[in-house]
Coordinates of C-alpha atoms and ligand atoms in Angstrom, one line a residue:
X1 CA 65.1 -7.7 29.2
X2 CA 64.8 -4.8 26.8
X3 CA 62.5 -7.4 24.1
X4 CA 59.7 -8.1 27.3
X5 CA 59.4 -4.4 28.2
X6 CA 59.2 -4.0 24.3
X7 CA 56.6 -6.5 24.4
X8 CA 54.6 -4.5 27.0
X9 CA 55.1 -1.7 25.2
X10 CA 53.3 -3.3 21.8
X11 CA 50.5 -4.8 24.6
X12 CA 49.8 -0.8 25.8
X13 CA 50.1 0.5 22.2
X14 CA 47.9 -2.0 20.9
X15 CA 45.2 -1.2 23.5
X16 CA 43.6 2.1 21.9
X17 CA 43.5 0.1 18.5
X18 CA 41.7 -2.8 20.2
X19 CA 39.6 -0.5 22.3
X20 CA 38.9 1.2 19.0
X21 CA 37.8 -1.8 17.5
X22 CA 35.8 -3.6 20.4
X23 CA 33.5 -0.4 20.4
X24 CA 33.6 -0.8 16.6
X25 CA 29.8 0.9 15.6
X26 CA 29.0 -2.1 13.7
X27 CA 28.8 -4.0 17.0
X28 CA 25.5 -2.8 18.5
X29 CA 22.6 -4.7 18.6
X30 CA 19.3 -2.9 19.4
X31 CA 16.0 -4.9 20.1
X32 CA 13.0 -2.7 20.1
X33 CA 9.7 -4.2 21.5
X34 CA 6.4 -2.7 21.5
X35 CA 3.9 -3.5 23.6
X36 CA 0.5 -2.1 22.6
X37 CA -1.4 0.6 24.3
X38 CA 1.0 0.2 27.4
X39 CA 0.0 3.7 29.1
X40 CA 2.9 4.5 30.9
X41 CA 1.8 4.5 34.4
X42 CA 0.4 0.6 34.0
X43 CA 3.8 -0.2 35.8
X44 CA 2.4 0.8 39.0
X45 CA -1.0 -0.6 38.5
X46 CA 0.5 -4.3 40.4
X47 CA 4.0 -5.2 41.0
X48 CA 5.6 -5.4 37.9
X49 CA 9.0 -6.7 39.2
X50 CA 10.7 -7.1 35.2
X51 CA 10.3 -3.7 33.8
X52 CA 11.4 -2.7 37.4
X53 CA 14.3 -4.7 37.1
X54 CA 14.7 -3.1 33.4
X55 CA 14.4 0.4 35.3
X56 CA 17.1 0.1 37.7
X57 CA 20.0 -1.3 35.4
X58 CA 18.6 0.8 33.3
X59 CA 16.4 3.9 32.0
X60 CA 12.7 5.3 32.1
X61 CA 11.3 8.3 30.5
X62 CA 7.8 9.4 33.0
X63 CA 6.2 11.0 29.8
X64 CA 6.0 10.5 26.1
X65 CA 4.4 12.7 23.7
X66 CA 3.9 10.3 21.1
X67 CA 2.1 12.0 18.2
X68 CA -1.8 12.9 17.1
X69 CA -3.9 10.8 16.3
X70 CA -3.0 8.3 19.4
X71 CA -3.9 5.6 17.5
X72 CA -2.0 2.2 16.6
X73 CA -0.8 2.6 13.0
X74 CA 0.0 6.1 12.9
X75 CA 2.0 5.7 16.0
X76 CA 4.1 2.6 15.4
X77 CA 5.4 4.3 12.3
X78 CA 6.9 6.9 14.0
X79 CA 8.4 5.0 16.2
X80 CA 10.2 3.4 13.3
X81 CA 10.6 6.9 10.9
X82 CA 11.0 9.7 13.3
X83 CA 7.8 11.6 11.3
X84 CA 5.0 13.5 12.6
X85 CA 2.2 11.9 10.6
X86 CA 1.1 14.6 8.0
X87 CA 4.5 13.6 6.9
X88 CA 4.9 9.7 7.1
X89 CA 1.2 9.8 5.8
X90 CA -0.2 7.0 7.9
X91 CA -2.4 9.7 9.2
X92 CA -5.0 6.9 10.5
X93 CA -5.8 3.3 10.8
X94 CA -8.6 3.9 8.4
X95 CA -7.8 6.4 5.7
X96 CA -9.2 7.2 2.2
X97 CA -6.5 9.2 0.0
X98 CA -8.7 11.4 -2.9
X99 CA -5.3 11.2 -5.1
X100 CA -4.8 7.5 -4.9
X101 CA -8.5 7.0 -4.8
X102 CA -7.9 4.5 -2.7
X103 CA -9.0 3.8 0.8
X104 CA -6.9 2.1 3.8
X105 CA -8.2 -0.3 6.4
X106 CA -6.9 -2.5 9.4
X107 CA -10.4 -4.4 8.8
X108 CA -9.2 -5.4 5.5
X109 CA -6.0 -6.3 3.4
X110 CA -5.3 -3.2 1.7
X111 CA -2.9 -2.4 4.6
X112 CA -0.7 -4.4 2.1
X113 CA -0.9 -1.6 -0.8
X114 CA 2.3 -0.1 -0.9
X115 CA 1.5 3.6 -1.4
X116 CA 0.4 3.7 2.0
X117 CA 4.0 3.5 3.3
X118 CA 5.8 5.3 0.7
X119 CA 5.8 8.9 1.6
X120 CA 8.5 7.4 4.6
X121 CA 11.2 5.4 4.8
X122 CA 11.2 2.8 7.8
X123 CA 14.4 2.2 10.0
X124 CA 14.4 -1.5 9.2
X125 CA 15.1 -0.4 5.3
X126 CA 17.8 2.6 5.9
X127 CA 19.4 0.0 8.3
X128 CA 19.6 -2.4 5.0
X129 CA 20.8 0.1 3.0
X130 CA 23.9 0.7 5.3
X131 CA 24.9 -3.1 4.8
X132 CA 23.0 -4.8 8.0
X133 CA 19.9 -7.1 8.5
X134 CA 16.8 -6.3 10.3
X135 CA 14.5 -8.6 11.5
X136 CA 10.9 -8.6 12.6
X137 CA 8.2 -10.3 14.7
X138 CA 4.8 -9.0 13.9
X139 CA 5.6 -5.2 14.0
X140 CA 3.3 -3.1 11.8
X141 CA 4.1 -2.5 8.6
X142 CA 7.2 -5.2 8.6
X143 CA 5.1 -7.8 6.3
X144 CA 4.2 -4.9 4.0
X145 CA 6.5 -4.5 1.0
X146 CA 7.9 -0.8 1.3
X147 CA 10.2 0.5 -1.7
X148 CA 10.4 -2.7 -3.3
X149 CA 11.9 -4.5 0.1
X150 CA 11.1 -6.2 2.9
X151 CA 13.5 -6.8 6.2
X152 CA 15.5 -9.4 5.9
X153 CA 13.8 -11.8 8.3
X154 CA 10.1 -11.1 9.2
X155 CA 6.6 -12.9 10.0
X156 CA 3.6 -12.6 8.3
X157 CA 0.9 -10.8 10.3
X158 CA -0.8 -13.6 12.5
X159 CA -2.4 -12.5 15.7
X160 CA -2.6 -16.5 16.8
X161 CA 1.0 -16.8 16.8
X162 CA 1.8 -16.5 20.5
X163 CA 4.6 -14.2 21.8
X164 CA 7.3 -17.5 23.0
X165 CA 6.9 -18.2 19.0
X166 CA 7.4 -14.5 18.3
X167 CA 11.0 -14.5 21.2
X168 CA 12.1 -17.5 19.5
X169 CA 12.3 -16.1 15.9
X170 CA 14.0 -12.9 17.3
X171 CA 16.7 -15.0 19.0
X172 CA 17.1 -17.2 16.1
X173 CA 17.8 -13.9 14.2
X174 CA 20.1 -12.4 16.3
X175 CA 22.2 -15.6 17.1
X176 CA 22.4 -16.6 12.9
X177 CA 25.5 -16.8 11.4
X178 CA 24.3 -13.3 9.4
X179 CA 23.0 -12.1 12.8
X180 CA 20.8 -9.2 12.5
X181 CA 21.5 -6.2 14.0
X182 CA 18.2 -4.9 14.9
X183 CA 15.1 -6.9 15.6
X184 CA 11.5 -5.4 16.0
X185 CA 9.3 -7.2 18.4
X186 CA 5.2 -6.6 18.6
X187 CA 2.7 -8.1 21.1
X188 CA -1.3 -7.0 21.2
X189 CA -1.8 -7.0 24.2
X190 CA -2.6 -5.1 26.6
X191 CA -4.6 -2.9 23.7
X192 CA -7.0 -5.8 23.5
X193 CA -8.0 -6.2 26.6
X194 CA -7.7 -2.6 27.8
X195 CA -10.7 -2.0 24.7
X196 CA -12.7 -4.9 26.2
X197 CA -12.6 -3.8 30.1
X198 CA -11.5 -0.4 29.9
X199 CA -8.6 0.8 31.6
X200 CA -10.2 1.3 34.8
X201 CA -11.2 -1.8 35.6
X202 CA -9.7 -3.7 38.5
X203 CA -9.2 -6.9 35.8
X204 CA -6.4 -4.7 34.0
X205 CA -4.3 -5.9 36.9
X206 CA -4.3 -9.7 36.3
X207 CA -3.6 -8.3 32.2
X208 CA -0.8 -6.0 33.0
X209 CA 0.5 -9.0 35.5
X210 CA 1.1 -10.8 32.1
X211 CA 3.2 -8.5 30.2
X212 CA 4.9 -8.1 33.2
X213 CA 5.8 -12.5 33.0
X214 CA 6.1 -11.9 28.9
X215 CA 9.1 -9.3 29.8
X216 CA 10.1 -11.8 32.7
X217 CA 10.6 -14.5 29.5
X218 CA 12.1 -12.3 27.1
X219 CA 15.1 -11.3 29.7
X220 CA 15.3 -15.0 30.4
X221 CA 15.8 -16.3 26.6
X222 CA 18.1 -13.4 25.9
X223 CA 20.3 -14.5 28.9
X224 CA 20.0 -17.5 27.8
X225 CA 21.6 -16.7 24.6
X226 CA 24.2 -14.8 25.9
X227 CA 22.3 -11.7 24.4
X228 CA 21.5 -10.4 28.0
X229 CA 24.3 -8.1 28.5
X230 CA 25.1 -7.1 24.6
X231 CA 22.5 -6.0 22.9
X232 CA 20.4 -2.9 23.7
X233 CA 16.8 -3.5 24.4
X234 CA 14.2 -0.8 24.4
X235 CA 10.2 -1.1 25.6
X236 CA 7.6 0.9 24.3
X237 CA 4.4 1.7 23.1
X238 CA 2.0 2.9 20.6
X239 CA -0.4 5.1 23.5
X240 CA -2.1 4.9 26.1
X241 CA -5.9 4.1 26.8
X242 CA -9.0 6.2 28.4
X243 CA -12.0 5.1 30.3
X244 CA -14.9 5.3 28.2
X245 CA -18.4 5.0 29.0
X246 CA -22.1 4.9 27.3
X247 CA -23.3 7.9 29.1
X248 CA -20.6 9.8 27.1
X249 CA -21.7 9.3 23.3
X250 CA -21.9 11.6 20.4
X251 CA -24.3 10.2 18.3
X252 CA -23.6 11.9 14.9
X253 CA -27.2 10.8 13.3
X254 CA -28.7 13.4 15.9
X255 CA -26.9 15.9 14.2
X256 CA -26.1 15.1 10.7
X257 CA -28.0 13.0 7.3
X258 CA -25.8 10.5 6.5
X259 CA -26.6 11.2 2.5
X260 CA -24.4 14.6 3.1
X261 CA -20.9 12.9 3.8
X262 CA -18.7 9.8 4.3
X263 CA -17.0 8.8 7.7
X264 CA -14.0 7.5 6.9
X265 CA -12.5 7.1 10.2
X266 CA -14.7 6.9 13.3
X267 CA -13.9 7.5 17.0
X268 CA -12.7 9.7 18.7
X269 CA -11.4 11.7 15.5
X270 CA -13.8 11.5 13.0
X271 CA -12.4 11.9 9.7
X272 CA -15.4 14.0 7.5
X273 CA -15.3 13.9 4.0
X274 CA -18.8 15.9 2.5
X275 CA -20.3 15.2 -0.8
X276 CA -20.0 17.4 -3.7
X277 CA -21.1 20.6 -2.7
X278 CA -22.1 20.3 1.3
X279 CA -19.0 21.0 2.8
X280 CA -21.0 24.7 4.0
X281 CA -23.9 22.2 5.2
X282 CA -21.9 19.7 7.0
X283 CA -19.5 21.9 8.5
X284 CA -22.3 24.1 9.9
X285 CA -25.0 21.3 11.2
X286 CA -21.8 19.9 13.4
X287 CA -19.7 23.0 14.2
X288 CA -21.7 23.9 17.3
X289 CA -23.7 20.2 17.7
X290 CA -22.2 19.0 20.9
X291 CA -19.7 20.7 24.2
X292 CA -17.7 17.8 24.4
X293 CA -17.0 18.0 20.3
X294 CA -14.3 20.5 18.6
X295 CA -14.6 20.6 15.0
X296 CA -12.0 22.0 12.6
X297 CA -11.6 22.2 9.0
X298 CA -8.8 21.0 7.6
X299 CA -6.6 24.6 7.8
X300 CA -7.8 25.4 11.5
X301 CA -6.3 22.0 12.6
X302 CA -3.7 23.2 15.5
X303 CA -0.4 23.5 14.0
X304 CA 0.7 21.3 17.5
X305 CA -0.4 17.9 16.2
X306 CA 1.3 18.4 12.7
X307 CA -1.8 16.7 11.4
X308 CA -3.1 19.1 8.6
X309 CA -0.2 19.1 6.0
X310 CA -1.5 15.5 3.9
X311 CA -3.9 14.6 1.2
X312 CA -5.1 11.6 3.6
X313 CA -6.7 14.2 6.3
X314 CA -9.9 15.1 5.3
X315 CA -11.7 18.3 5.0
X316 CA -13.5 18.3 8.3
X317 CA -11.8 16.8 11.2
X318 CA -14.2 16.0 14.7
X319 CA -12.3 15.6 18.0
X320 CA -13.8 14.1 20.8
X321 CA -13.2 15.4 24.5
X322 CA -10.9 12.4 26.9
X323 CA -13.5 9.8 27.2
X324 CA -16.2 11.1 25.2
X325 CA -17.1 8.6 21.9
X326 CA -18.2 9.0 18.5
X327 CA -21.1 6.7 16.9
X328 CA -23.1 7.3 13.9
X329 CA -25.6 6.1 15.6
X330 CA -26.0 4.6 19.6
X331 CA -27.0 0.9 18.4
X332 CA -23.4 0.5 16.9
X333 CA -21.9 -0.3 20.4
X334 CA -18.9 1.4 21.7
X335 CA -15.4 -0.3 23.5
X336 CA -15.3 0.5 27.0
X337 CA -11.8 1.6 26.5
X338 CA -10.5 4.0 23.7
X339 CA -7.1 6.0 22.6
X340 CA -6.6 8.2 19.7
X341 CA -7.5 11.6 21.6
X342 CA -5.1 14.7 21.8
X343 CA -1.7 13.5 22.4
X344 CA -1.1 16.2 24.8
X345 CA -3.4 13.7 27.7
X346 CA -1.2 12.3 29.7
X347 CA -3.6 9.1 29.6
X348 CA -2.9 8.9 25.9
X349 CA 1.5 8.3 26.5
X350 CA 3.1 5.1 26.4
X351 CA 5.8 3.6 28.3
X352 CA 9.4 4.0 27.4
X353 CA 12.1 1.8 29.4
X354 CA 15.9 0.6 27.8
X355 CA 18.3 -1.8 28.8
X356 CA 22.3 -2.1 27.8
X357 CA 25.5 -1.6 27.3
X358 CA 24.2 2.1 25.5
X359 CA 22.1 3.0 27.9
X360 CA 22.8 4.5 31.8
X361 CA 21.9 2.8 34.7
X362 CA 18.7 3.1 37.5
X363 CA 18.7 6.7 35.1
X364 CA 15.1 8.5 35.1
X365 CA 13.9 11.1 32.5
X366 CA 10.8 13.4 33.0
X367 CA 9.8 13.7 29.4
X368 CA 10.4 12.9 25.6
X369 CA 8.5 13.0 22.0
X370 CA 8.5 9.7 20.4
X371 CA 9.6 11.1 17.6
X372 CA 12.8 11.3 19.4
X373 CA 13.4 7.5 19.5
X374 CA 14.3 7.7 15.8
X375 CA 17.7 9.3 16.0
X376 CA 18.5 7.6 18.6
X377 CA 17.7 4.1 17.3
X378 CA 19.6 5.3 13.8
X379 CA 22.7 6.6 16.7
X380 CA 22.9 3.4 18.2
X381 CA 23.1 1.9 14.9
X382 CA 25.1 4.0 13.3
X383 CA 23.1 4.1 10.3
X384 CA 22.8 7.4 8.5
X385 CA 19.1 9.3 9.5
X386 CA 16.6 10.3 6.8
X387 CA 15.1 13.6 7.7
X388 CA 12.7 13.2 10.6
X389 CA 11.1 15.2 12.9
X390 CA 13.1 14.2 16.7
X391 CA 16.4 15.4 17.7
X392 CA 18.9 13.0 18.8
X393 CA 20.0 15.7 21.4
X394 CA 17.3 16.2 23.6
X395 CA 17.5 12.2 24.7
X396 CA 21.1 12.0 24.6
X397 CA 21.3 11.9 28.5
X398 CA 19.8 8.5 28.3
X399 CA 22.9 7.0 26.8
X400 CA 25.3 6.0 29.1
X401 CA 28.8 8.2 29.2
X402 CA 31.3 5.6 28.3
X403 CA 29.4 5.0 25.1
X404 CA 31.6 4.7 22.5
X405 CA 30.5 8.3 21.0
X406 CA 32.1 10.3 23.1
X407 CA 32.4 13.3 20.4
X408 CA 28.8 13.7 19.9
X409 CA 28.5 16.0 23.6
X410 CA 30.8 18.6 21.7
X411 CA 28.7 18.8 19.0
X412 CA 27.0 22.9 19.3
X413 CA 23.2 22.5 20.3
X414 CA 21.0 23.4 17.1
X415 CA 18.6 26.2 18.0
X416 CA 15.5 24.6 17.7
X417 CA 13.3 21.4 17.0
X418 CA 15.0 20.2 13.9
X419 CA 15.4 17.7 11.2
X420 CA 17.7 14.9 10.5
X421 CA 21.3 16.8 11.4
X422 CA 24.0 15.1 9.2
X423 CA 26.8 16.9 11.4
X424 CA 26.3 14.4 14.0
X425 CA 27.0 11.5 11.7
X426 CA 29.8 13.1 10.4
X427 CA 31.6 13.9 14.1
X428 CA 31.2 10.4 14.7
X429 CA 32.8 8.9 11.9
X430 CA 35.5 11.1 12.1
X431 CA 36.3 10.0 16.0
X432 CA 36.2 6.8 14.6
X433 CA 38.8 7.1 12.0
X434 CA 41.2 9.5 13.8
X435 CA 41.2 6.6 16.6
X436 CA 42.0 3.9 14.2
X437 CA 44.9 5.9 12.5
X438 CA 46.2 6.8 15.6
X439 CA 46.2 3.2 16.5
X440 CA 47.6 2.0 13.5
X441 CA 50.4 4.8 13.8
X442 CA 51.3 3.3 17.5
X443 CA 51.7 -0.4 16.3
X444 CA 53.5 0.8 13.0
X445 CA 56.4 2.7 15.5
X446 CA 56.0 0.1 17.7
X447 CA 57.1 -2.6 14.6
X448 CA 59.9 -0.1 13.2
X449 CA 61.7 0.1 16.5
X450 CA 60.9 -3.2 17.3
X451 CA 62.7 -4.9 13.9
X452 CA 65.4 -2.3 14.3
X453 CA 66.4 -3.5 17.9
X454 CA 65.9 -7.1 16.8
X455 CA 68.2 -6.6 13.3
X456 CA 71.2 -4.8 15.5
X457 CA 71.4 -7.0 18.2
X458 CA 70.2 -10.1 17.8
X459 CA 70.4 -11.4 14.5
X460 CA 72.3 -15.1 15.8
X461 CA 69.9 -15.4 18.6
X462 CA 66.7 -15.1 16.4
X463 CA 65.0 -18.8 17.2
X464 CA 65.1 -18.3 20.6
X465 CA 63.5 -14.8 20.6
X466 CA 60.2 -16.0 19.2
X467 CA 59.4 -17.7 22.5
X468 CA 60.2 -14.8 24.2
X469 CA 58.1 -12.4 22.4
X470 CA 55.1 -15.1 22.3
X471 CA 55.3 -15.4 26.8
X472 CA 54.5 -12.1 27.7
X473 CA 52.1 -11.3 24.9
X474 CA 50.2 -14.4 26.1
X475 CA 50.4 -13.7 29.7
X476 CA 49.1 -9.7 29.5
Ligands
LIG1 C1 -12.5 5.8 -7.6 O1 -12.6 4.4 -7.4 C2 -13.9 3.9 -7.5 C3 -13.9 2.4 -7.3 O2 -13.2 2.1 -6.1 C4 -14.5 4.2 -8.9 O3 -15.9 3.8 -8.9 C5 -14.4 5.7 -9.1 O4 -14.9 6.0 -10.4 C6 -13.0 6.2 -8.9 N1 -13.0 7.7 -9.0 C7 -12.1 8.3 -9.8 C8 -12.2 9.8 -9.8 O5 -11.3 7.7 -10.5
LIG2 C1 -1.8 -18.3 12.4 O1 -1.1 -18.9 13.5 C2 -1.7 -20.0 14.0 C3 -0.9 -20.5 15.3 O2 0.4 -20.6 14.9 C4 -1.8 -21.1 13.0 O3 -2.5 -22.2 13.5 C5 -2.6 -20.6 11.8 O4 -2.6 -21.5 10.7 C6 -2.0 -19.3 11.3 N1 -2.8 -18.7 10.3 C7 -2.3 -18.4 9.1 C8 -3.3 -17.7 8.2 O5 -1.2 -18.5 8.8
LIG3 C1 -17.6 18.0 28.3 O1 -18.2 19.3 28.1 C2 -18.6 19.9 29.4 C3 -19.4 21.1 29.0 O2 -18.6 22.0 28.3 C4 -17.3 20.2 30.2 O3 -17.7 20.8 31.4 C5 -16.5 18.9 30.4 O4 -15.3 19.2 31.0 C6 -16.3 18.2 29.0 N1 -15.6 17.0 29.3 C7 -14.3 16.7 29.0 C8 -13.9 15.4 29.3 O5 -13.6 17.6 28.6
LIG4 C1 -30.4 3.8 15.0 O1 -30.5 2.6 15.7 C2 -31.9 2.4 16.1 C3 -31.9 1.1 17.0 O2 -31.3 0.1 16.3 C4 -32.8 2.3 14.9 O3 -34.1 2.1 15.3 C5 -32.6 3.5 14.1 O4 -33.4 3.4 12.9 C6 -31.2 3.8 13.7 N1 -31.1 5.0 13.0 C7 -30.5 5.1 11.9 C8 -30.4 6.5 11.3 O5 -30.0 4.2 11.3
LIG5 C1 18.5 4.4 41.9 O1 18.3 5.8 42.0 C2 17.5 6.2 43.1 C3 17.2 7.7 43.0 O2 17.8 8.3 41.9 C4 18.2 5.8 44.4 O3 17.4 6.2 45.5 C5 18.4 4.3 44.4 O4 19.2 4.0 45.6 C6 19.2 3.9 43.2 N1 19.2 2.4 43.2 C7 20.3 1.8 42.8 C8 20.2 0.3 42.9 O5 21.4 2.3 42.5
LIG6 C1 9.2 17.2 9.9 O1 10.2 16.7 9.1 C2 10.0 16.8 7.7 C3 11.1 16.0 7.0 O2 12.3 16.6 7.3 C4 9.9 18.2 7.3 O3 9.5 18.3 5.9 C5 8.8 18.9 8.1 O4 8.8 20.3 7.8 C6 9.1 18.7 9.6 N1 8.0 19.3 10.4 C7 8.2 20.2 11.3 C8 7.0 20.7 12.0 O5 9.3 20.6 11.6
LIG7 ZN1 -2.2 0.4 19.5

């Protein structure tokens, strides 16, 4: 009698310690997928019955500021680095830096030079460091070597390889016998097509249908691998995407001799770099040229975009007004549909949707930076943050109450925007040790009264106790 309520007492002491240990940091698994130039109200464009589904087991954010200039590269790393982009330096997709004397363009292969990448640290390389794997289908950057490594499982950028190829290497990842613990997935689409037709047109539907079944076959393989319910999955985006038209050009030849300068980046932020001697003469011939242009030298740029503080910004920066495009000259042809503008247009945000045991449920947020997905991605993780520009605070409402990191709400609110805050870390990892000691105290009482009892009264019955104490162990 006294040994089986002993033997209950060990099953309810052991619970903390195994409680402790089932929400063991370690265990999270975050997939993070990015679906190009999603703008964040396509979800209501047709019935898009998957990332509704994702919506009400899980979260949305309405808006996300994601950071100037709305463009692809510069945007996807700060997803991954928490960085404004005067600070991560991938200021642009195309980007000459004077130091280097080098130049950077999608249109050819010296994305691959290093330097490029190097003033940041990605997620999939901190989360290395701290002992894990990451692994990664297509995301920019991810085939690039950055501070001598690559993550641990990646592809090679090919735009043919179709997005069931690009599931099936994720799950493969995840479901290894050295599973990763974060995996990075990247489709084109629908940027492509949203350039081609612009976003207005009524043959975005049948496009945004698509995602909508590419969602519909990622839940369906992760269920099918008993991922479903596990692992943390989080849908984004680059930016959004504006109508454009070609009664709305600035046509720069009307304004400007090509012999005065180089355009190293085109539309809608042209990125001006004057020869020797005609900054004066550049500045002036395209200050005033055009109403729906705003030029700024390099120290005028707003301090809001946190786009001015980088030796890859050039002297003379031209923004286009929402919808407006920027040609050399008109016979160069223009996309009917274009992103990169101010990233306080709404047109310009992405979408932001999560999924999982981390996050709440049927849970809606009006507004985020995407700089904010950083510390939360390094939270879920719990890998320490490099510094970074979001605040793992002001999207903490997402996560879902009985998340394992219970201690982080008591941590004091820091007064304003901030960097990477180390306290956090620290709160956690001290929950996390005070429950394991205090679990390991229980069972260590638990055995000292437990032998006692046994030694004083029951040393000649010993082989029969063993069955006893195994039966109601195996029946709680
Ligand atoms: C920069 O590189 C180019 C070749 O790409 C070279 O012609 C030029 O001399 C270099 N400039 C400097 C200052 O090194
Ligand atoms: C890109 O992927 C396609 C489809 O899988 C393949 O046929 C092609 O050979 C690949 N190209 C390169 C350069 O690897
Ligand atoms: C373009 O400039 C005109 C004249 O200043 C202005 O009325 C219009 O709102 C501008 N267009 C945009 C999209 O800002
Ligand atoms: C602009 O394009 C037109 C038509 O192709 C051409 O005639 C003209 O010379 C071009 N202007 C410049 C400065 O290249
Ligand atoms: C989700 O939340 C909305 C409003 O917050 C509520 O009207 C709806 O009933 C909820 N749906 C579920 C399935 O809980
Ligand atoms: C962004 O973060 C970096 C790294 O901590 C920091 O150097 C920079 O000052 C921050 N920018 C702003 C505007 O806070
Ligand atoms: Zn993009």
């Amino acid at each position: 009698m006294t040994s089986k309520l002993l033997c209950a007492a060990f099953v309810l002491a052991a619970l903390p310690l195994s409680i402790t240990f089932s929400l063991q940091p370690d265990q999270q698994k975050v997939l993070l997928v990015s679906f190009d130039g999603f703008r964040w109200d396509y979800l209501y464009r047709v019935p898009t019955p998957h990332f509704h589904h994702v919506m009400k087991h899980g979260v949305r954010v309405k808006q996300v500021t994601n950071i100037f200039i709305t463009k692809t590269y510069p945007n996807h790393y700060t997803l991954v680095t928490g960085l404004f982009a005067e600070n991560h330096g991938v200021v642009a997709n195309d980007m000459f830096d004077p130091m280097l004397n080098k130049s950077f363009s999608l249109d050819n292969m010296n994305i691959y030079d290093s330097e490029f990448w190097e003033e940041a640290t990605p997620i999939w390389i901190t989360n290395q460091r701290a002992g894990h794997a990451s692994g990664a289908a297509m995301w920019p950057g991810t085939d690039v070597k950055i501070h001598e490594s690559f993550p641990a499982h990646y592809m090679p950028y090919n735009a043919s390889v179709s997005f069931e190829e690009r599931v099936a290497k994720i799950i493969e990842w995840f479901t290894s016998k050295e599973p990763i613990n974060l995996g990075l997935l990247y489709w084109e689409d629908p940027d492509d097509m949203g350039h081609h037709l612009g976003p207005d047109s009524p043959l975005m539907g049948p496009v945004i249908s698509d995602i909508d079944n590419k969602l519909g076959y990622l839940m369906q393989m992760l269920k099918k691998a008993n991922l479903w319910d596990t692992l943390n999955l989080i849908i984004t985006s680059d930016h959004g995407m504006t109508q454009c038209s070609e009664e709305r050009v600035i046509e720069l030849d009307q304004y400007l001799d090509r012999d005065l300068y180089l355009l190293i980046d085109g539309s809608p932020v042209a990125a001006i770099l004057p020869k020797e001697g005609k900054f004066d003469e550049v500045y002036e011939a395209l200050a005033h040229a055009h109403p729906n242009l705003t030029v700024y030298k390099k120290e005028e740029i707003p301090e809001r975009w946190h786009y001015k503080y980088n030796n890859r910004v050039q002297p003379i920066i031209a923004v286009a007004d929402e919808g407006w495009y920027i040609l050399q000259n008109k016979s160069e042809g223009l996309m009917l549909g274009n992103h990169g503008y101010d990233n306080a247009l709404a047109e310009m945000h992405p979408i932001f949707l999560a999924h999982g045991p981390a996050f709440r449920k049927n849970f809606t947020k009006e507004a985020m930076s995407s700089t904010d997905l950083y510390p939360l991605l390094c939270h879920l993780l719990s890998i320490p943050a490099m510094p970074h520009n979001g605040s793992l605070r002001r999207v903490q409402d997402l996560l879902s109450s009985t998340t394992p990191r219970r201690m982080a709400h008591t941590q004091s609110p820091p007064p304003h925007r901030g960097h990477g805050k180390p306290g956090e870390r620290e709160q956690e990892s001290n929950a996390y040790f005070i429950g394991v000691t205090l679990g390991s105290i229980i069972v260590i009482v638990f055995f000292i009264i437990f032998f006692k009892h046994l030694i004083l009264s029951q040393i000649p019955a010993l082989p029969s106790m063993q069955g006893e104490i195994a039966q109601p162990l195996l029946q709680a």
